[in-house]
XYZ file of N, CA and C in Angstrom:
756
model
N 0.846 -1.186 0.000
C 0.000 0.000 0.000
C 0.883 1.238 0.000
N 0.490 2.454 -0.715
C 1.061 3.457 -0.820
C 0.333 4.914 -0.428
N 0.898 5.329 0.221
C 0.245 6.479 0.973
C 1.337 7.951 0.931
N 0.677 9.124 1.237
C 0.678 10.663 1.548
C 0.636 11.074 2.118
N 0.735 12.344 2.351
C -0.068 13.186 3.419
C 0.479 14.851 2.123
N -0.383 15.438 2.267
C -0.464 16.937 1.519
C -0.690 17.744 2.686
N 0.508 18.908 2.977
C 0.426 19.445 4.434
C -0.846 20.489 4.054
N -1.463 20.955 5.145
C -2.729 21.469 5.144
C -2.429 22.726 4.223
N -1.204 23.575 4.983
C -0.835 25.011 4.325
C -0.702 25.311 2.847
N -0.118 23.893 2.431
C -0.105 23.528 0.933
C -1.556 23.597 0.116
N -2.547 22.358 0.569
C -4.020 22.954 0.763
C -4.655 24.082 0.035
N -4.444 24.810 1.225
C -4.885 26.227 1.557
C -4.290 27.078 0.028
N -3.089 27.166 0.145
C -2.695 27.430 -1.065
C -2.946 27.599 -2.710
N -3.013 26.197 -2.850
C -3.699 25.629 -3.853
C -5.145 25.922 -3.966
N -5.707 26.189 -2.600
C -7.550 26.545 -2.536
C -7.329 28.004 -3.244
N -6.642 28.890 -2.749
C -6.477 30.534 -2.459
C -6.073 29.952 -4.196
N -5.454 29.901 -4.849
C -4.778 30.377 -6.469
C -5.949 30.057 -6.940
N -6.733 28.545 -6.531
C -7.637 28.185 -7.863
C -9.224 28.970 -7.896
N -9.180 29.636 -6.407
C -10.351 30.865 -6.586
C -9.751 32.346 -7.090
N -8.394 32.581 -7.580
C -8.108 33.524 -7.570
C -8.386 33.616 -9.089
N -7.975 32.325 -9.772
C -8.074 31.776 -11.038
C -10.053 32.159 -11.500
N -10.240 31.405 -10.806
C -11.352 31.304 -11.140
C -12.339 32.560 -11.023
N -12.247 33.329 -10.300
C -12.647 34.968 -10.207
C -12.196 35.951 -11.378
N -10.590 35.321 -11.563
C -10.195 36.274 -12.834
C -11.123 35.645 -14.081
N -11.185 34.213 -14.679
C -11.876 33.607 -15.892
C -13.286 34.380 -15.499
N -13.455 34.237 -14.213
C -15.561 35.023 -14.266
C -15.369 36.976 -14.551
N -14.569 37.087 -14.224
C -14.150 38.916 -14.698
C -14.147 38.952 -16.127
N -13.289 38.197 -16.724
C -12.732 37.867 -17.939
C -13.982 37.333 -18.804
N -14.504 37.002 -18.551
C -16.446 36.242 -19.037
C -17.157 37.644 -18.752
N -17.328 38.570 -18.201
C -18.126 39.097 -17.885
C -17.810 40.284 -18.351
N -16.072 40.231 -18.718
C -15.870 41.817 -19.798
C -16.500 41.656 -20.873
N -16.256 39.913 -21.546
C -16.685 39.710 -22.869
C -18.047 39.980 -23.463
N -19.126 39.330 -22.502
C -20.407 39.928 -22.781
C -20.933 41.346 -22.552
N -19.898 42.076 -21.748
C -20.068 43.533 -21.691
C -19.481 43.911 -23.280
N -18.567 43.692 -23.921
C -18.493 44.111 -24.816
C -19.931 43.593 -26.043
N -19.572 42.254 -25.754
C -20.778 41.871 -27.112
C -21.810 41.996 -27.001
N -22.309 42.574 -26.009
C -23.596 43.835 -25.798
C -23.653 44.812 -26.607
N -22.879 45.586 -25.765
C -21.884 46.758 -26.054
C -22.072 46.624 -28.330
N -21.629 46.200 -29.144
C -21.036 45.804 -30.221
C -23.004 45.242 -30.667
N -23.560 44.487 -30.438
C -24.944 44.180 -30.641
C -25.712 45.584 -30.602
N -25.493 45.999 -29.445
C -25.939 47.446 -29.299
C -25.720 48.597 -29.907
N -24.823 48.770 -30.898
C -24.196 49.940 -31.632
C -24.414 49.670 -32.867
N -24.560 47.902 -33.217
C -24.915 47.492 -34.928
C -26.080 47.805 -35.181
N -27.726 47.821 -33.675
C -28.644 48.287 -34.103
C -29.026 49.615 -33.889
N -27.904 50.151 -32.945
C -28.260 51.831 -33.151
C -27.782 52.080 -34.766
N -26.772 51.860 -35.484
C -26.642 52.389 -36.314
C -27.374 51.761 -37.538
N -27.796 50.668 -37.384
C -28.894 50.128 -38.724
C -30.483 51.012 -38.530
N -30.307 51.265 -37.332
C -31.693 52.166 -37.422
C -31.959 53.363 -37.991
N -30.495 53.923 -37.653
C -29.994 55.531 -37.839
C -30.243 55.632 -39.224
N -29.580 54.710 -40.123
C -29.652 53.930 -41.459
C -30.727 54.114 -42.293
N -31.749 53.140 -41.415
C -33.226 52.696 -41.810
C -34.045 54.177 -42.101
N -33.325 54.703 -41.175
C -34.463 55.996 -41.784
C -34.477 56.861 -42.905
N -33.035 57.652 -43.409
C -32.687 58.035 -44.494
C -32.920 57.373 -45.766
N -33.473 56.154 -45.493
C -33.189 55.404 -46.829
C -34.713 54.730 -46.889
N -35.421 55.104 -46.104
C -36.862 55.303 -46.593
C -37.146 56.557 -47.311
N -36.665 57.715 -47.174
C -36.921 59.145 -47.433
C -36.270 58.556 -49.036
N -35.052 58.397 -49.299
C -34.255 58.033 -50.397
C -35.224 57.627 -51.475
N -36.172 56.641 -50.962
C -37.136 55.748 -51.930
C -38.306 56.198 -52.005
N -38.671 57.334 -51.335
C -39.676 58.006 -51.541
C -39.402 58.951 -52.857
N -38.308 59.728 -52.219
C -38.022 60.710 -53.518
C -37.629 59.562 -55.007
N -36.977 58.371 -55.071
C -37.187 57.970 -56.386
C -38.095 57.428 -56.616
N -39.440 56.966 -56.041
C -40.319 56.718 -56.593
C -41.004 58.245 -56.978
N -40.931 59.130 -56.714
C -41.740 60.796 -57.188
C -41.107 60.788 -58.129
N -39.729 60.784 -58.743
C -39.106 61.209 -59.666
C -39.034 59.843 -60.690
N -39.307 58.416 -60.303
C -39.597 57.461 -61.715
C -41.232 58.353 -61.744
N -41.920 58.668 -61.254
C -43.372 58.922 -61.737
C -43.414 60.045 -62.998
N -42.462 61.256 -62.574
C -42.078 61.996 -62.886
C -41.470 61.966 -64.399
N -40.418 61.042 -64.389
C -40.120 60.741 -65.434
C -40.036 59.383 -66.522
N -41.772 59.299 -66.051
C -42.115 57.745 -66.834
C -42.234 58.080 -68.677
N -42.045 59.376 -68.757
C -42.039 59.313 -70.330
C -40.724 59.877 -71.191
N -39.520 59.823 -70.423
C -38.418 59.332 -70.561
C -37.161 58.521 -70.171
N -37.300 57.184 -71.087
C -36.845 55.753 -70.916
C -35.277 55.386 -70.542
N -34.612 56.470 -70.666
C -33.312 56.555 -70.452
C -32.981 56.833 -68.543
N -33.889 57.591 -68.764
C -33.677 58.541 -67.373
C -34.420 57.046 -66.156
N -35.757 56.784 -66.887
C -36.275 55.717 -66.670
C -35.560 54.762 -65.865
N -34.700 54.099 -66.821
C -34.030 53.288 -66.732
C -32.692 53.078 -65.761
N -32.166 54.399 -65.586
C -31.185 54.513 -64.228
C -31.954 54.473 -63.519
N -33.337 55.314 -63.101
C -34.007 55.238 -61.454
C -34.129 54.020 -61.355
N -34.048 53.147 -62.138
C -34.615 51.232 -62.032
C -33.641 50.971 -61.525
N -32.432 51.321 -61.896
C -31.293 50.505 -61.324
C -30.691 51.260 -60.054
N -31.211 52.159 -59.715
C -30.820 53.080 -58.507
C -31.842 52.068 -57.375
N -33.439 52.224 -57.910
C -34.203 51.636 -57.032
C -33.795 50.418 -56.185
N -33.287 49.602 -57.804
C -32.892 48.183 -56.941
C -32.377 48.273 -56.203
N -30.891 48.647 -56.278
C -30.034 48.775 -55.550
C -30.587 49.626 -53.738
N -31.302 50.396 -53.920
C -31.342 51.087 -52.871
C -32.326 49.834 -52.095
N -33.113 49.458 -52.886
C -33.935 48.301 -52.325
C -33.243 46.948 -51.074
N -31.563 46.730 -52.076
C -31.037 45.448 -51.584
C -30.281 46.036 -50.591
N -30.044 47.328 -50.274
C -29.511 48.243 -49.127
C -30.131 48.225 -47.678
N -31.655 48.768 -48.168
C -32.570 48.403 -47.315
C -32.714 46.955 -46.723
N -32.846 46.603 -47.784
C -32.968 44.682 -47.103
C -31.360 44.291 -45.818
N -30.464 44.766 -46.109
C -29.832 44.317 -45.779
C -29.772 45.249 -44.273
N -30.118 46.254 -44.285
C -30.027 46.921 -42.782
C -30.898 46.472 -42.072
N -31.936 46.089 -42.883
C -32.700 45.341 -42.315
C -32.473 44.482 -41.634
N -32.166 43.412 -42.149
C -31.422 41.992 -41.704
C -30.598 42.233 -40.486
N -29.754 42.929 -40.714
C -28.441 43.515 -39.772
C -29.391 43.993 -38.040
N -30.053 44.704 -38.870
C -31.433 45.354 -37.464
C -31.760 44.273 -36.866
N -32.516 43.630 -37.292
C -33.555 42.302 -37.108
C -32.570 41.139 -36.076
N -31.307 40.925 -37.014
C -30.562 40.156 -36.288
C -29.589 40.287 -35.101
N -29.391 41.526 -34.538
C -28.989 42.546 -33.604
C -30.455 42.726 -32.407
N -31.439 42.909 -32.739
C -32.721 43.041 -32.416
C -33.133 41.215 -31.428
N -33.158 40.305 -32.081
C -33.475 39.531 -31.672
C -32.282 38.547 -30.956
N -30.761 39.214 -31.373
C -29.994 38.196 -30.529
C -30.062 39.215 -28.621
N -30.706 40.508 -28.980
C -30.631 41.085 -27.542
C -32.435 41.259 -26.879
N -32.896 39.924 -27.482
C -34.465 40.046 -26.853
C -35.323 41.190 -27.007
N -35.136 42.015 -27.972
C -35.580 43.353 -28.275
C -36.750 43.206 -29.346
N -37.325 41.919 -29.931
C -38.229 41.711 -30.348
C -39.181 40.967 -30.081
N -40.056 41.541 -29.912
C -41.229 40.925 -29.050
C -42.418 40.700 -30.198
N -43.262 39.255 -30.198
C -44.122 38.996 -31.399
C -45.803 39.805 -30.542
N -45.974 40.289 -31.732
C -47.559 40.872 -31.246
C -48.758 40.629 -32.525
N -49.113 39.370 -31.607
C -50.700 38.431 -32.584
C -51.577 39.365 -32.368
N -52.185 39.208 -33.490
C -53.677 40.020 -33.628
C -54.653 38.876 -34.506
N -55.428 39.008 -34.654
C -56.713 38.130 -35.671
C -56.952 39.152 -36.904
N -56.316 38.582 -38.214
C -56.315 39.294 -38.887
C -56.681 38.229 -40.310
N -57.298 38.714 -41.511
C -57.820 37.800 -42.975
C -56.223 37.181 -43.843
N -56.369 36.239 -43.876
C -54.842 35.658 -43.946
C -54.724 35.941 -45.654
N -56.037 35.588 -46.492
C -55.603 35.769 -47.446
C -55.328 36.955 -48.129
N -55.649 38.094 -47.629
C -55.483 39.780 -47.645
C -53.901 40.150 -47.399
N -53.216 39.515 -46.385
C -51.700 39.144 -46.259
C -51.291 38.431 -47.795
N -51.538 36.981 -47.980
C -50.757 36.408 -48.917
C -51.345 37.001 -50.191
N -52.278 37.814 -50.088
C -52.641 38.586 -51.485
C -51.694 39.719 -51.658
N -51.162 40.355 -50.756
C -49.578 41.940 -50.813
C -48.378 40.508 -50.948
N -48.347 40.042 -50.501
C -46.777 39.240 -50.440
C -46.732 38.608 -51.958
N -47.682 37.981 -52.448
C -47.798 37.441 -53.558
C -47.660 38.452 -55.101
N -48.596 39.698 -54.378
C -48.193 40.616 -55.818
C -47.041 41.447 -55.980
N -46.285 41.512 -54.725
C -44.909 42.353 -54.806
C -44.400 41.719 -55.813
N -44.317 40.094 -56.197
C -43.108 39.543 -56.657
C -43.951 39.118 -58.304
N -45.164 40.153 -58.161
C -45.783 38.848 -59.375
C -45.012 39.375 -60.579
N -44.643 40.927 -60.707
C -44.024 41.547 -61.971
C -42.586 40.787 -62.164
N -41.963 40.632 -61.423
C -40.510 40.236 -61.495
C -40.702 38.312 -61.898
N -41.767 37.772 -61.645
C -41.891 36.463 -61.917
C -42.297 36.714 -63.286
N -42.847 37.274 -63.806
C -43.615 37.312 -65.329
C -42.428 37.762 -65.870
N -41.133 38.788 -65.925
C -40.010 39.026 -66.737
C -39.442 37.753 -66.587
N -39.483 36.708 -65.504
C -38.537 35.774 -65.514
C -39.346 34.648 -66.418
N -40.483 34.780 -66.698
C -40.944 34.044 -67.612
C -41.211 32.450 -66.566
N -41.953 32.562 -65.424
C -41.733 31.411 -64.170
C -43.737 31.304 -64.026
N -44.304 30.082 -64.179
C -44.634 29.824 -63.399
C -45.121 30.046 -62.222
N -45.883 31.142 -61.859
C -45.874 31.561 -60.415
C -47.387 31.617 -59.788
N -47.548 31.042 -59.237
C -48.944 30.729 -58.278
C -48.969 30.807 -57.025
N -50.541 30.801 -56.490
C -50.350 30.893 -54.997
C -51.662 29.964 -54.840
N -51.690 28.676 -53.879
C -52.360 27.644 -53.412
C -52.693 27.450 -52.363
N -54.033 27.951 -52.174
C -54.159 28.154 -50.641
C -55.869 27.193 -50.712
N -55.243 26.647 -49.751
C -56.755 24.908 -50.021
C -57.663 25.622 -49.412
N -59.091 25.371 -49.544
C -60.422 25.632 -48.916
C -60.367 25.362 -47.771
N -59.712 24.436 -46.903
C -60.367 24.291 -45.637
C -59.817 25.673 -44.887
N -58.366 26.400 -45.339
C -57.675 26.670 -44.784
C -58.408 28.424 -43.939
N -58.561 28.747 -42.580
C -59.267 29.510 -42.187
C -59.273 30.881 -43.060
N -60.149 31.664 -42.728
C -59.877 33.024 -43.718
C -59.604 33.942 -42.433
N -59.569 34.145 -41.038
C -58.959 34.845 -40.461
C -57.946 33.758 -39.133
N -56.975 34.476 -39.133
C -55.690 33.493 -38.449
C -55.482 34.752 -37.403
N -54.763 34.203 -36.221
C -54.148 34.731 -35.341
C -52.270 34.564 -34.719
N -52.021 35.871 -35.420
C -50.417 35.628 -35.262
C -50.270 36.762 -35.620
N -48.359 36.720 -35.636
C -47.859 38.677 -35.709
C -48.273 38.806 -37.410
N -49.343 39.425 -38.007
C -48.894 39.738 -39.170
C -47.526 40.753 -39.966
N -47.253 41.467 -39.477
C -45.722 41.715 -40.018
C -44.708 40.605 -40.004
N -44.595 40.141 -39.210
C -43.698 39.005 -39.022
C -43.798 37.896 -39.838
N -45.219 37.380 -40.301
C -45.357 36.388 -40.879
C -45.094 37.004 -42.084
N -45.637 38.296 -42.406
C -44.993 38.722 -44.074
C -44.176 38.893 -44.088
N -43.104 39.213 -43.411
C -41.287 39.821 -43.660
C -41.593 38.053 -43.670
N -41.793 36.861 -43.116
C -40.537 35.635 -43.341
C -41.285 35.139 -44.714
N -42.339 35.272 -44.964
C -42.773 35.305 -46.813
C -42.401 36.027 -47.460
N -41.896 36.877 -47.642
C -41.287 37.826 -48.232
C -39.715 37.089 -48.635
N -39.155 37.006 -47.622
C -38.046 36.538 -47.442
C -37.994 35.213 -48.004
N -38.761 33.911 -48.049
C -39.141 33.014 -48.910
C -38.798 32.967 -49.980
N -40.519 33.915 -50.116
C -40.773 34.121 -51.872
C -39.337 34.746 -52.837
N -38.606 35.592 -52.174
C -37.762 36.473 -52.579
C -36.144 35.406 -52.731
N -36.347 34.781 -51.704
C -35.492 33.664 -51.991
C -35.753 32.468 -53.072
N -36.782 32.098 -53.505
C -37.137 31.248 -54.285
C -37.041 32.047 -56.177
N -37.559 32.925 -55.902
C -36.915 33.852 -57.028
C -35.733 33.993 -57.332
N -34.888 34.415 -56.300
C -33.588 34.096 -56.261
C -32.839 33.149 -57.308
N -33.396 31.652 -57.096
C -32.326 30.821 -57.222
C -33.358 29.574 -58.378
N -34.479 30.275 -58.790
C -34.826 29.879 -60.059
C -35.268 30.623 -61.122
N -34.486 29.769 -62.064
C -34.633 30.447 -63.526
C -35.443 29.894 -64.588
N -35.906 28.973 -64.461
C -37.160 27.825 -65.364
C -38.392 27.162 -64.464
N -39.222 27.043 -64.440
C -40.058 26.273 -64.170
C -40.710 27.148 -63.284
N -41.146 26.738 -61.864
C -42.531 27.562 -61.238
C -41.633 27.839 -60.090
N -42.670 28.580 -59.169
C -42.420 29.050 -57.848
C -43.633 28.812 -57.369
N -44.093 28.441 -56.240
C -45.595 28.030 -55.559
C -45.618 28.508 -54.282
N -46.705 29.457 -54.005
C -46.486 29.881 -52.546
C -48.300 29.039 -51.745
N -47.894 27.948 -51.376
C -49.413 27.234 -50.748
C -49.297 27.362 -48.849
N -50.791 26.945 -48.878
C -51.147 26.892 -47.803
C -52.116 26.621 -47.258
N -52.048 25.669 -46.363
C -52.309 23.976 -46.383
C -53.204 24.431 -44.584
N -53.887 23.423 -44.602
C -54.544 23.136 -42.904
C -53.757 22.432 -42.548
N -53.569 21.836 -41.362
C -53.166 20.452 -40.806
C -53.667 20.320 -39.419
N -53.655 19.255 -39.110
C -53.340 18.899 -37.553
C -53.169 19.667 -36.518
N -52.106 20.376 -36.869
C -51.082 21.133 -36.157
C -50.947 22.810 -36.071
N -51.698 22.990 -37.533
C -52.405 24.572 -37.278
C -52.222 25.053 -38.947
N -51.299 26.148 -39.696
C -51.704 26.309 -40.998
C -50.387 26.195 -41.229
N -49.797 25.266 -42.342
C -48.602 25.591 -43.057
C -48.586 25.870 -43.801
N -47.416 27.039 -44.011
C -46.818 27.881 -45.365
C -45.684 26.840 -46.257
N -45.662 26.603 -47.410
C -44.658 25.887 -48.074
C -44.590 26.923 -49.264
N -42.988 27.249 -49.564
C -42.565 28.096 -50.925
C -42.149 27.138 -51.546
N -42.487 26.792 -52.616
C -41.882 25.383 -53.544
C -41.074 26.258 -54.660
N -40.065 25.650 -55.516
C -39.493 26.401 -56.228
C -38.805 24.936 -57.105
N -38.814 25.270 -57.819
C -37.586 24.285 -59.376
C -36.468 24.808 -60.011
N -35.572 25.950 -58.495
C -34.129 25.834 -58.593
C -33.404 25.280 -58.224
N -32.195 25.816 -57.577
C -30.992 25.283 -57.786
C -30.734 24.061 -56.651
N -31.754 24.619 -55.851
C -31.573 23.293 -55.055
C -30.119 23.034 -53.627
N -30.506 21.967 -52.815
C -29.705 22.665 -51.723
C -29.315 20.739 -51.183
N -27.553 20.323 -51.270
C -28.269 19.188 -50.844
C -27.815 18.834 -49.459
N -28.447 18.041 -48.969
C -28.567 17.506 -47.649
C -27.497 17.456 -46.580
N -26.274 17.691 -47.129
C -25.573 18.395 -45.683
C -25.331 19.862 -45.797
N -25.446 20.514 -46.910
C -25.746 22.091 -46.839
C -26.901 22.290 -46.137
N -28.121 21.331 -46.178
C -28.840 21.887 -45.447
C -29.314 21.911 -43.826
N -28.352 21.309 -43.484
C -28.088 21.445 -41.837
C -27.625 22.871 -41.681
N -26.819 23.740 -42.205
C -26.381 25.141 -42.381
C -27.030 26.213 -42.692
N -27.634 25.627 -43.481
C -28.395 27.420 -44.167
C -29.151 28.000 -43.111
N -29.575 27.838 -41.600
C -30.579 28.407 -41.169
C -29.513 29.031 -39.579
N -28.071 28.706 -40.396
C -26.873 29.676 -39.124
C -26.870 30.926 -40.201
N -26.634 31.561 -38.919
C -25.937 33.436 -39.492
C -24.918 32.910 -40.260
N -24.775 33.551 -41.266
C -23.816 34.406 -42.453
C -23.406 32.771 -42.819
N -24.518 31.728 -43.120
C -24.158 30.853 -43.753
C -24.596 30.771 -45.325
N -24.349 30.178 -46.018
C -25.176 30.263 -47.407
C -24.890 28.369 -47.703
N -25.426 27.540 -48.441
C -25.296 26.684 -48.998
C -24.094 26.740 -49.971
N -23.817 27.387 -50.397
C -22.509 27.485 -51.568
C -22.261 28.889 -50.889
N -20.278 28.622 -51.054
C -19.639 29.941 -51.070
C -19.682 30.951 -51.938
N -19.832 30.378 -53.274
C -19.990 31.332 -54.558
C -21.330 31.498 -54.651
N -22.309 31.492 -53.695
C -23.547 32.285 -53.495
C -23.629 33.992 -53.534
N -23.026 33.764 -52.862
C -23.056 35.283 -52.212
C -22.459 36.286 -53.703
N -21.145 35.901 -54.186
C -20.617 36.449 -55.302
C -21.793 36.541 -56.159
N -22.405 35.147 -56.769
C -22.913 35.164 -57.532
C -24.564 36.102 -57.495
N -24.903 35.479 -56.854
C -26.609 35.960 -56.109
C -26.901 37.159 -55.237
N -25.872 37.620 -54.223
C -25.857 38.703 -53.350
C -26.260 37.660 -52.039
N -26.466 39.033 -51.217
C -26.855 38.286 -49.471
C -26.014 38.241 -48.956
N -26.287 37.712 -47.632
C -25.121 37.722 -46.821
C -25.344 36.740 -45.537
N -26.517 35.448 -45.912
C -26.813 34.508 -45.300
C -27.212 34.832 -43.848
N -28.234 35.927 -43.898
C -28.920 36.135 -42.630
C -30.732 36.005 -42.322
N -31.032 35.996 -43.547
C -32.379 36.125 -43.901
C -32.984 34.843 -43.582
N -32.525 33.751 -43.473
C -33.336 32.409 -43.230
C -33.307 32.014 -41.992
N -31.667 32.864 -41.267
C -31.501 32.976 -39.329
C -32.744 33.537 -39.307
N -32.829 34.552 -39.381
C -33.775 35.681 -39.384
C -35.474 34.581 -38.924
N -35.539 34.466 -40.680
C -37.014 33.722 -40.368
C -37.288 33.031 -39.366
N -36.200 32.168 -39.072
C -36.482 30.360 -38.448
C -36.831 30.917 -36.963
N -36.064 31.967 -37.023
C -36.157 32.552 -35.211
C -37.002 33.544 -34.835
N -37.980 34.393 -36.181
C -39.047 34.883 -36.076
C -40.215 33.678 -35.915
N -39.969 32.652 -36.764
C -40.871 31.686 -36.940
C -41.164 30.832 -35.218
N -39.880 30.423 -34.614
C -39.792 30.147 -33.205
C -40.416 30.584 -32.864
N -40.423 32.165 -32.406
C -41.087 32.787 -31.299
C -42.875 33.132 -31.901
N -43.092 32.946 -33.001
C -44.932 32.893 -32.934
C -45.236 31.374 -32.622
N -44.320 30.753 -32.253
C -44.540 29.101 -32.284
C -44.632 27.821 -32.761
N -43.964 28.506 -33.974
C -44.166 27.176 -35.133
C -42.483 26.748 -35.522
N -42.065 26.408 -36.270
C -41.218 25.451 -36.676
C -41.116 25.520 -38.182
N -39.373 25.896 -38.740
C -39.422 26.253 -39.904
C -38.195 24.566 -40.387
N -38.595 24.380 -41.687
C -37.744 22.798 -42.686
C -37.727 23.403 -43.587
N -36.493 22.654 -44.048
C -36.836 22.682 -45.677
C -36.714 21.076 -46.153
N -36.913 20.734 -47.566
C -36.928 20.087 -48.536
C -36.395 20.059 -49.365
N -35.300 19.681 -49.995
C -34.438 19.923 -51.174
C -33.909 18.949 -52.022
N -33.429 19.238 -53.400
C -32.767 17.924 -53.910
C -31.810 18.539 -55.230
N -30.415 18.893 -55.077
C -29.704 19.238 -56.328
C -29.729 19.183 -57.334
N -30.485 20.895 -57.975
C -31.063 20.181 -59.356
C -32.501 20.200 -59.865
N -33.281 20.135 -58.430
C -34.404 20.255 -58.879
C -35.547 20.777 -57.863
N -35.165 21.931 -56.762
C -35.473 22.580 -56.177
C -35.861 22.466 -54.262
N -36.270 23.524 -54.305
C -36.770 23.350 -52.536
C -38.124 23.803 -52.142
């Protein structure tokens, strides 16, 4: 048999460093989330600061495309100013939204409101840009399915929006389908699409921040892989549960 003894003072010692240790790692933890507060807190002061100028921005070019709808030149830059100012917006958006909800600063507020009066604005934003793409584009919403629902309506249209806008995105032939179904379980939304498709270990990813399914997404398509964080965790907090479906090639 083999035996010790560890003198007490020694002990003591060893007690005194490993709380001294351990007080500094909890200081050291507790600067960090002071900063990434701190840093959360300044991305949505300044996406807000943002958000506002650049509503005014799109006011004045929509007065001035009205203005100058009967010359096609002039026309034709406000189109490409618009967009652009459009994918600006989206993106402070995003930046807001996702700053907003990693600091509990968004709170969902249900009301009882006509569901198909919602998927009737979400559906026609995108119907002009589906008809240049020459797509297929419908909206399927079954009979049983209620005509007034209770949930955040903004919320449920920004993550259709965000959908639909994604499914546009990433097809160039065939349809886009925005349905909506009864079930069991309460009403599901499905965006069907016959692009590019996403396959099955990309799609464990796409629903982290600043992920995309392909790296040459972003080059190619724009974004910045926040918009589907976004949804899944708007979608959480009214209570439901966001999937996808996919297959390389032949859509999601």
């Amino acid at each position: 048999m083999m035996s010790w003894l560890i003198p007490w003072h020694a002990q003591k010692k060893a007690y005194s460093v490993q709380r001294q240790r351990h007080a500094a790692l909890e200081a050291e933890r507790c600067a960090l989330l002071q900063i990434s507060a701190q840093g959360q807190q300044l991305m949505a002061t300044v996406s807000h600061a943002l958000r506002t100028p650049m509503h005014a921005i799109l006011g004045f070019m929509h007065l001035l495309q009205t203005r100058a709808a009967d010359v096609p030149e002039a026309l034709q830059l406000l189109h490409g100013m618009r967009r652009s100012a459009d994918h600006l917006l989206t993106v402070i958006n995003d930046v807001l939204d996702d700053a907003s909800l990693d600091t509990g600063a968004i709170a969902i507020h249900a009301e009882t409101f006509p569901l198909r009066e919602t998927l009737n604005v979400v559906f026609d934003l995108f119907r002009t840009r589906a008809q240049q793409m020459d797509l297929r584009y419908t909206c399927d919403v079954a009979d049983d399915v209620p005509v007034y629902i209770h949930a955040d309506r903004h919320r449920l249209t920004q993550v259709l929006l965000n959908l639909m806008g994604n499914a546009l995105k990433f097809t160039t032939q065939g349809h886009v389908t925005l349905r909506v179904q009864q079930t069991s379980e309460g009403v599901m939304f499905s965006v069907e699409d016959t692009g590019l498709g996403i396959s099955e270990t990309d799609q464990a990813r796409i629903f982290q921040r600043f992920e995309q399914a392909d790296p040459n997404t972003q080059r190619q398509y724009g974004g910045y892989g926040l918009g589907l964080s976004i949804s899944q965790r708007l979608v959480t907090l009214m209570g439901g549960r966001m999937c996808v479906q996919s297959v390389p090639g032949q859509g999601s």
